Short mmCIF file of C-alpha atoms (C1' of nucleotides) in Angstrom, two decimals:
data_model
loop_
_atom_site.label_atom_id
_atom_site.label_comp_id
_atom_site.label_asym_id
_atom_site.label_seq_id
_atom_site.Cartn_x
_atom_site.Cartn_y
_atom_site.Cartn_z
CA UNK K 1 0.00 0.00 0.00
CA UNK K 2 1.37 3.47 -0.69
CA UNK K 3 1.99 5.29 2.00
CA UNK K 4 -0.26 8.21 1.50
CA UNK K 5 -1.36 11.15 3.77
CA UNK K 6 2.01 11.26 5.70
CA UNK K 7 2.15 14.87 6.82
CA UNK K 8 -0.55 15.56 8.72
CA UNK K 9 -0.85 19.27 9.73
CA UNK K 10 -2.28 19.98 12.77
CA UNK K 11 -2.96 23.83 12.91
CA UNK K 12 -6.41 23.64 14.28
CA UNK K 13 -7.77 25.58 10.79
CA UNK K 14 -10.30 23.72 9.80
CA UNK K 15 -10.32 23.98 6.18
CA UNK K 16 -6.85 22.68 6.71
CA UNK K 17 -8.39 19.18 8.68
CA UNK K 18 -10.89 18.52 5.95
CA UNK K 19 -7.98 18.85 3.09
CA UNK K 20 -5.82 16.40 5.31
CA UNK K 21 -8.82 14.05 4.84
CA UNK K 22 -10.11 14.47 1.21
CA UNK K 23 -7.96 17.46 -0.41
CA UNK K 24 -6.78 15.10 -3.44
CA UNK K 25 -8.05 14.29 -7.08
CA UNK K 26 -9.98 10.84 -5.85
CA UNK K 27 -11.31 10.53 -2.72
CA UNK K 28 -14.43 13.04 -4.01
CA UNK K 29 -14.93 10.63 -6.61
CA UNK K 30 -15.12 7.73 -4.89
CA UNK K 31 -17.60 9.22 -2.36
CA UNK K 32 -19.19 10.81 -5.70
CA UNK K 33 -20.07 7.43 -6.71
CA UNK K 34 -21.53 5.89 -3.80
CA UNK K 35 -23.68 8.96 -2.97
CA UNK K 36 -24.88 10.34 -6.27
CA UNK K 37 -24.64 6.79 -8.37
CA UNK K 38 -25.29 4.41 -5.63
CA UNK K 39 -22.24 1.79 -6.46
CA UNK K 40 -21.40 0.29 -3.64
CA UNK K 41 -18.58 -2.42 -4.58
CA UNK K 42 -14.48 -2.22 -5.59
CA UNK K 43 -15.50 -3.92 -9.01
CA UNK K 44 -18.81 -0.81 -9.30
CA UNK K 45 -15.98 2.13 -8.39
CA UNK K 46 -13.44 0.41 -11.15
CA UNK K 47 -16.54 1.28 -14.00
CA UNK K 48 -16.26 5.12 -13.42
CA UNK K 49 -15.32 6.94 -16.31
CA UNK K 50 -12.63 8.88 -14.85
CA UNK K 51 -10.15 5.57 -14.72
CA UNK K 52 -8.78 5.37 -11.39
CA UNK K 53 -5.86 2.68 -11.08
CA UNK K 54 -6.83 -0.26 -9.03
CA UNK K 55 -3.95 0.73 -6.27
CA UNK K 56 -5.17 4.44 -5.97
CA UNK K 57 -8.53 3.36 -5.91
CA UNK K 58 -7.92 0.55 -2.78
CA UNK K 59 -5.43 3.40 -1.07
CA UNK K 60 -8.59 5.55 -1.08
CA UNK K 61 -11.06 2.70 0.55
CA UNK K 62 -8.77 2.32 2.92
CA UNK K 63 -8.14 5.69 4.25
CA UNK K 64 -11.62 6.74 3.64
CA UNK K 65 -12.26 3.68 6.11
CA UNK K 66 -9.39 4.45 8.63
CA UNK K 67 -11.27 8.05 8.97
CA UNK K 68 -14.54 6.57 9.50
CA UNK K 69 -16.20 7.85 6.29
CA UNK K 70 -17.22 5.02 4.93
CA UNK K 71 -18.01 1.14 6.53
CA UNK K 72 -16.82 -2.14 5.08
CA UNK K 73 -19.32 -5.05 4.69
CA UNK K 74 -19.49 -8.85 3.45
CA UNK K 75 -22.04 -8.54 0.98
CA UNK K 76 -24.92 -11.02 2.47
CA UNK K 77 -25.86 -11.69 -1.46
CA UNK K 78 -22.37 -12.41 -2.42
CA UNK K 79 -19.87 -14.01 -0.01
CA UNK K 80 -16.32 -12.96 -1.94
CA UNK K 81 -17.83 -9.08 -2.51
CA UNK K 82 -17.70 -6.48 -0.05
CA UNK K 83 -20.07 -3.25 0.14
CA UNK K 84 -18.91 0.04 0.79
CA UNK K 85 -21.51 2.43 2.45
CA UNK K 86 -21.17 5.96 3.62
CA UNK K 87 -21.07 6.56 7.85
CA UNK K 88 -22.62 9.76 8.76
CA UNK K 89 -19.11 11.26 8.58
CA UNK K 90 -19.38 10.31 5.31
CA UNK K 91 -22.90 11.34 4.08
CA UNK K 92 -22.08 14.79 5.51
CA UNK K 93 -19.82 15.41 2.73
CA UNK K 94 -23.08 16.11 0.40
CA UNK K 95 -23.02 19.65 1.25
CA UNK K 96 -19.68 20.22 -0.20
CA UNK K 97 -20.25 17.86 -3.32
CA UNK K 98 -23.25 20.12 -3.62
CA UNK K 99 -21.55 23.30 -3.75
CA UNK K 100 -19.08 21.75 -5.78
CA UNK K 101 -21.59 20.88 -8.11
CA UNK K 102 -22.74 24.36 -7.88
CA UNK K 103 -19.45 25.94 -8.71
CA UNK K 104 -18.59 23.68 -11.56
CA UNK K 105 -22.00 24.35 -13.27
CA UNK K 106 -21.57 27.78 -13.15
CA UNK K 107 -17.72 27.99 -13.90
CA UNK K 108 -17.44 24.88 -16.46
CA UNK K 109 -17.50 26.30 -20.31
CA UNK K 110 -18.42 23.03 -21.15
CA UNK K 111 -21.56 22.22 -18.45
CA UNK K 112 -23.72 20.61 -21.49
CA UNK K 113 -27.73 20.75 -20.17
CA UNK K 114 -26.43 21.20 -16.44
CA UNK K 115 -28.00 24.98 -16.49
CA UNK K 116 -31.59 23.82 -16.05
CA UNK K 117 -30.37 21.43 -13.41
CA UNK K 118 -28.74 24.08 -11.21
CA UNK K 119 -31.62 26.40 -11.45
CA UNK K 120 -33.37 24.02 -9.47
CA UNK K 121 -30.74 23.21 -7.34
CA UNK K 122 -30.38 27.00 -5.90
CA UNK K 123 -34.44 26.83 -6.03
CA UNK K 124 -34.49 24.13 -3.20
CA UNK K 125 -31.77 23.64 -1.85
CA UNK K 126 -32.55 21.90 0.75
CA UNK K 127 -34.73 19.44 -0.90
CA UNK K 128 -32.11 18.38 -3.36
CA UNK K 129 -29.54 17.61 -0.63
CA UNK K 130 -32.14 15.03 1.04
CA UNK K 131 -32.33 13.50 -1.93
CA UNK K 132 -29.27 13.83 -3.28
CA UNK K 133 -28.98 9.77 -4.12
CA UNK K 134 -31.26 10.18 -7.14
CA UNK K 135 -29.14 10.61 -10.50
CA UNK K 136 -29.20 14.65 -11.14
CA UNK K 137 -26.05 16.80 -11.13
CA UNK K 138 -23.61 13.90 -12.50
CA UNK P 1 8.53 24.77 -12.61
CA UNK P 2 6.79 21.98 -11.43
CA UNK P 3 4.11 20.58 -14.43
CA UNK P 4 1.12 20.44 -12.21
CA UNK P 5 -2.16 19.32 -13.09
CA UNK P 6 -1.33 17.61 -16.45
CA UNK P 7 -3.91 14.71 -16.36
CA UNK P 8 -7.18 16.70 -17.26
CA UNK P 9 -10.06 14.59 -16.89
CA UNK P 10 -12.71 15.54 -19.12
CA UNK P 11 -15.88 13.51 -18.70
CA UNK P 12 -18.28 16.28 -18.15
CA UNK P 13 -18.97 15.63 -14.33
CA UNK P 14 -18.71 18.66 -12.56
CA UNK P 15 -17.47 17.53 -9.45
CA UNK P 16 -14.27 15.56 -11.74
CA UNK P 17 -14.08 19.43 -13.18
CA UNK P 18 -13.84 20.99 -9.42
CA UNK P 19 -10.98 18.66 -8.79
CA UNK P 20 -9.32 18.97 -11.58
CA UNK P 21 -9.07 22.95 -10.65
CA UNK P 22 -8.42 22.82 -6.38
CA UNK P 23 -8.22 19.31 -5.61
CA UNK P 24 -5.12 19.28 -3.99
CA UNK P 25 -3.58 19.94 -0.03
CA UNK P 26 -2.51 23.67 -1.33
CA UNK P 27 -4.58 25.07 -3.58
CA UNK P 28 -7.46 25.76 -1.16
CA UNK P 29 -5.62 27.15 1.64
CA UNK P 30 -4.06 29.94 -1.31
CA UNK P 31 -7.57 30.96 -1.41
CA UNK P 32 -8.76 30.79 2.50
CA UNK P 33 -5.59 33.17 3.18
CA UNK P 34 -7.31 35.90 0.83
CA UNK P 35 -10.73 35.30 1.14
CA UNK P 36 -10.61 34.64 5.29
CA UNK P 37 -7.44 36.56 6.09
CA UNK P 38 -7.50 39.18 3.81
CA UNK P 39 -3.55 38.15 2.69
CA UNK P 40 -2.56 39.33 -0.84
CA UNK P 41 1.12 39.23 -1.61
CA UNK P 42 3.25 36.48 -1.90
CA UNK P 43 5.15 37.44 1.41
CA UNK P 44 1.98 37.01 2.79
CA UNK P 45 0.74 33.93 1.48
CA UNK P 46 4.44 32.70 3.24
CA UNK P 47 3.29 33.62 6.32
CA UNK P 48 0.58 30.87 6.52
CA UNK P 49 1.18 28.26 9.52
CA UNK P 50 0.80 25.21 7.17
CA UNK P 51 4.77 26.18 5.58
CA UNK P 52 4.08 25.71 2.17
CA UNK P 53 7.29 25.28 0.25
CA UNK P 54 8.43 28.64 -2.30
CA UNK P 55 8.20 26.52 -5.26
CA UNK P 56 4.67 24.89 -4.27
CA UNK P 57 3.68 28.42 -3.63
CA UNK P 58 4.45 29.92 -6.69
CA UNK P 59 3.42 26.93 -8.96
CA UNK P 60 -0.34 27.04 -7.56
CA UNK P 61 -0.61 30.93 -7.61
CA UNK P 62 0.27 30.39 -11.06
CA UNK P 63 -2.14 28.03 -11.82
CA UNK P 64 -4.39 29.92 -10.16
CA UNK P 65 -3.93 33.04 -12.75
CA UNK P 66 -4.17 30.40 -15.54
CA UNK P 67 -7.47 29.05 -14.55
CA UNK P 68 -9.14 32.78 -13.66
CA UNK P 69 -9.47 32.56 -10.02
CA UNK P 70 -7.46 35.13 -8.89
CA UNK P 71 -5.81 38.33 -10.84
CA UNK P 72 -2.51 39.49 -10.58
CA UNK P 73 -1.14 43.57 -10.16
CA UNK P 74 1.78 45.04 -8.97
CA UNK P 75 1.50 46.85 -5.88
CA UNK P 76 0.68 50.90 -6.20
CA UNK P 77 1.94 51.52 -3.06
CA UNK P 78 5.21 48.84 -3.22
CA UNK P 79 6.42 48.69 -6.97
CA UNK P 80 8.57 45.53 -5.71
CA UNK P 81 5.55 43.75 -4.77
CA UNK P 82 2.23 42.23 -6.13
CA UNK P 83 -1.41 41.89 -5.06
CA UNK P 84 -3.30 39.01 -5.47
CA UNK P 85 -7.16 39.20 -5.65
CA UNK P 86 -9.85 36.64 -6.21
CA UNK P 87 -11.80 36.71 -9.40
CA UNK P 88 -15.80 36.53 -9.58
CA UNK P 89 -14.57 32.98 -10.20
CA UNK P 90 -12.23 32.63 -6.84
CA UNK P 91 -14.78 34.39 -4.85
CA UNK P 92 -17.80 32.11 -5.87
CA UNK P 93 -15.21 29.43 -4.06
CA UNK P 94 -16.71 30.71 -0.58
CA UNK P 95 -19.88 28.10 -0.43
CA UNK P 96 -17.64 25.23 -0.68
CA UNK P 97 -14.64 26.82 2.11
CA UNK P 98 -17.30 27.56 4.10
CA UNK P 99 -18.92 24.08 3.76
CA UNK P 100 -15.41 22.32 4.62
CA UNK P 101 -15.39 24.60 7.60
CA UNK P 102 -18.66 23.59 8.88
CA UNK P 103 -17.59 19.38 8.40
CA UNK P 104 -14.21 19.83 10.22
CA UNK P 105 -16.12 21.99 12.54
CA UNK P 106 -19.01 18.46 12.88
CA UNK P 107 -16.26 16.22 12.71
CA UNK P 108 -12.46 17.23 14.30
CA UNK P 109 -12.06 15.99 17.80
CA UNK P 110 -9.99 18.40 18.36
CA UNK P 111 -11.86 21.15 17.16
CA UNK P 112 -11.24 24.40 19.88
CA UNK P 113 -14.21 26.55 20.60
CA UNK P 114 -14.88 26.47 17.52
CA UNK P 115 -18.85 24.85 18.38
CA UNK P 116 -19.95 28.14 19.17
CA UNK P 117 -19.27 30.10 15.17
CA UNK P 118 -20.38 26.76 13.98
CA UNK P 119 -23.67 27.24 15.35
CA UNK P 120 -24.42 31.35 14.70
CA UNK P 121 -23.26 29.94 10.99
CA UNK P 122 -25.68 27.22 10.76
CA UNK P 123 -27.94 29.97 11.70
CA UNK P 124 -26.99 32.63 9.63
CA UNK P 125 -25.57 30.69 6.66
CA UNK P 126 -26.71 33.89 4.03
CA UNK P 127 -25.14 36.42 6.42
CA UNK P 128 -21.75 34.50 7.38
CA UNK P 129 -21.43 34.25 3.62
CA UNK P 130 -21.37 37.81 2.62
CA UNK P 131 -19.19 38.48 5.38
CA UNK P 132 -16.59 35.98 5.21
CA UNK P 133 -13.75 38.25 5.05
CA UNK P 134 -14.08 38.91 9.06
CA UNK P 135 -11.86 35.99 10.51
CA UNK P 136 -14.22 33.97 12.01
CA UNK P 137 -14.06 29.76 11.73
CA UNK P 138 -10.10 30.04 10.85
"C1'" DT A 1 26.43 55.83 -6.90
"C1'" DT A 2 27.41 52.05 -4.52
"C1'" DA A 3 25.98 48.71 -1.08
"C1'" DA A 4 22.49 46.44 1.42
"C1'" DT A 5 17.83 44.86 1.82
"C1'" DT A 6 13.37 43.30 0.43
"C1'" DA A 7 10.09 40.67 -2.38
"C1'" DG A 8 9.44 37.38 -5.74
"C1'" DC A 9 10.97 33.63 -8.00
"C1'" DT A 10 14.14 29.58 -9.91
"C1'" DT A 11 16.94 25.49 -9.62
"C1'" DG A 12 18.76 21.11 -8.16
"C1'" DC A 13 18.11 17.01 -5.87
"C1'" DG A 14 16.21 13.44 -2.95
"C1'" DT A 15 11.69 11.51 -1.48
"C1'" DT A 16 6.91 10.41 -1.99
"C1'" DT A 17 2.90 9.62 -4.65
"C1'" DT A 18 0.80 8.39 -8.90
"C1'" DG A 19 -0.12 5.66 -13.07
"C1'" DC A 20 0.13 1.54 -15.48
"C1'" DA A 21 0.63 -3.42 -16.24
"C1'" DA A 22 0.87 -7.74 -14.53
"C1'" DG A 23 -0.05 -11.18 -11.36
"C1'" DG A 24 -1.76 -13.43 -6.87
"C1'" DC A 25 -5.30 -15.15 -3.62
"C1'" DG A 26 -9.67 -16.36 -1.51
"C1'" DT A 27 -14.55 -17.40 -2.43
"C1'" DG A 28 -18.09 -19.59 -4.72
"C1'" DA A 29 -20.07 -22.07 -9.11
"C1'" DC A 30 -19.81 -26.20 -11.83
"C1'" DG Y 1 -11.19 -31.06 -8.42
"C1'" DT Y 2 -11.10 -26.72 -12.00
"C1'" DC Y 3 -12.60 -22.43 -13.34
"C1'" DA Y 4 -14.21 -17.66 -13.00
"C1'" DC Y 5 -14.96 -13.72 -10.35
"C1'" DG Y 6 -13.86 -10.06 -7.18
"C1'" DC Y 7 -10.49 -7.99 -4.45
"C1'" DC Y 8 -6.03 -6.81 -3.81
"C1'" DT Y 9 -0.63 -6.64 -4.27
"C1'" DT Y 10 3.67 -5.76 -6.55
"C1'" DG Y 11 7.22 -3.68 -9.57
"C1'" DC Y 12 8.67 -0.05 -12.10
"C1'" DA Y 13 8.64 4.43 -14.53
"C1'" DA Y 14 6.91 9.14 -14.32
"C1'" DA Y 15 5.15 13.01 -11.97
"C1'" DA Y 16 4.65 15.88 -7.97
"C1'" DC Y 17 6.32 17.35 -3.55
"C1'" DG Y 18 9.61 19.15 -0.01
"C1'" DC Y 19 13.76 21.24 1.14
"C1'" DA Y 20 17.75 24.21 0.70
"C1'" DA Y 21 20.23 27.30 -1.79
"C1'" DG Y 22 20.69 30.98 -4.78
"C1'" DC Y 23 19.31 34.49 -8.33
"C1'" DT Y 24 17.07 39.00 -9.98
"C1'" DA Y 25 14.69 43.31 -9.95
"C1'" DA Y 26 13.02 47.19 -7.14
"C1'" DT Y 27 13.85 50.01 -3.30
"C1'" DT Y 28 16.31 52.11 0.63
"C1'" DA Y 29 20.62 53.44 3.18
"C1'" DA Y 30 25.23 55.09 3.24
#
DNA sequence: TTAATTAGCTTGCGTTTTGCAAGGCGTGAC
DNA sequence: GTCACGCCTTGCAAAACGCAAGCTAATTAA
């Protein structure tokens, strides 16, 4: 396993403490996909488009498990899968997806059809972040 | 300098595009020291507990420029010098600092007194916004 | 008008992380 | 048994990071 997240910095800031803990180009997408696509396996997060290499991808489940964002599961269906599921910890990221989400759609030359989307996002808010499981945004 | 960012993932999904732009440990703590600190030169930016390294520095400020979040002027006042200012584009960052803050705030053990802005934010989400150049949460 | 200082930046080099390809191992199906 | 599937490891090259040193242009001090 690489090594990763050696330096640790401990200045109390908290924008600082959340970077420690997801400020890299994969651990967003890997919560991306079991929040706003509902995959829930290694072999599901291996079909996203954005080709993540099978030992960045098992670096990431780990950590994200070692900080308590997401839980690790037999699969009851399948005995040699395991499922991946967001902890609270975890499931509290959706606010910053969401604003991501925001930022992109506003900011991204390219955001093909996403327009319509965010109007309704920054219409109800809070009603798209309960539901934030169901398909729209990505 | 260092050839950051060179794998540009282009698959449309916004939060992929985000990442692609500040998902790193450095590019978002550029940003909190001139939107929540009001720091503007590179001097400055130095000054930041986290020691970033003069190269690091200097490579994301650059990217920075490239993508449009922040502008760069030489100082009126200090010809030797330059000011660094967020963009429409850099400012429109705030939602998603300020939704970082309120996680770390939810979820750092360690996180010092800081309960008490969490809650007059939660409260006031609109009016911490608009005013998020006035120190608090960092 | 020359020397020293300040602010911004570059360079070189060793270490760490990433990306890619290949292969290994445990579980369950046949 | 043997085979396939799903998860995971390993080796190696390339990129990014971290550190220390030094360079350059603008300003101030002598």
């Amino acid at each position: 396993m690489t090594k990763n997240k050696t330096k640790i910095r401990q200045t109390g800031c908290p924008v600082a403490f959340g970077l420690d803990i997801f400020g890299d180009r994969w651990t967003l997408l890997v919560i991306r996909e079991i929040m706003l696509r509902g995959r829930r396996t290694y072999s599901e997060f291996m079909e996203m488009e954005e080709e993540i290499a099978t030992n960045i991808l098992i670096d990431r489940l780990k950590s994200l498990e070692a900080e308590g964002l997401v839980d690790k599961e037999r699969d009851p269906q399948n005995r040699r899968s395991f499922l991946y599921s967001l902890t609270k910890k975890g499931r509290d990221l959706a606010p910053i997806l969401l604003e991501i989400i925001i930022w992109s759609g506003e900011h991204d030359k390219r955001s093909f059809a996403l327009t319509e989307v965010l109007e309704k996002i920054e219409a109800d808010r809070e009603g798209f972040e309960s539901g934030l499981r169901s398909e729209k945004g990505c």
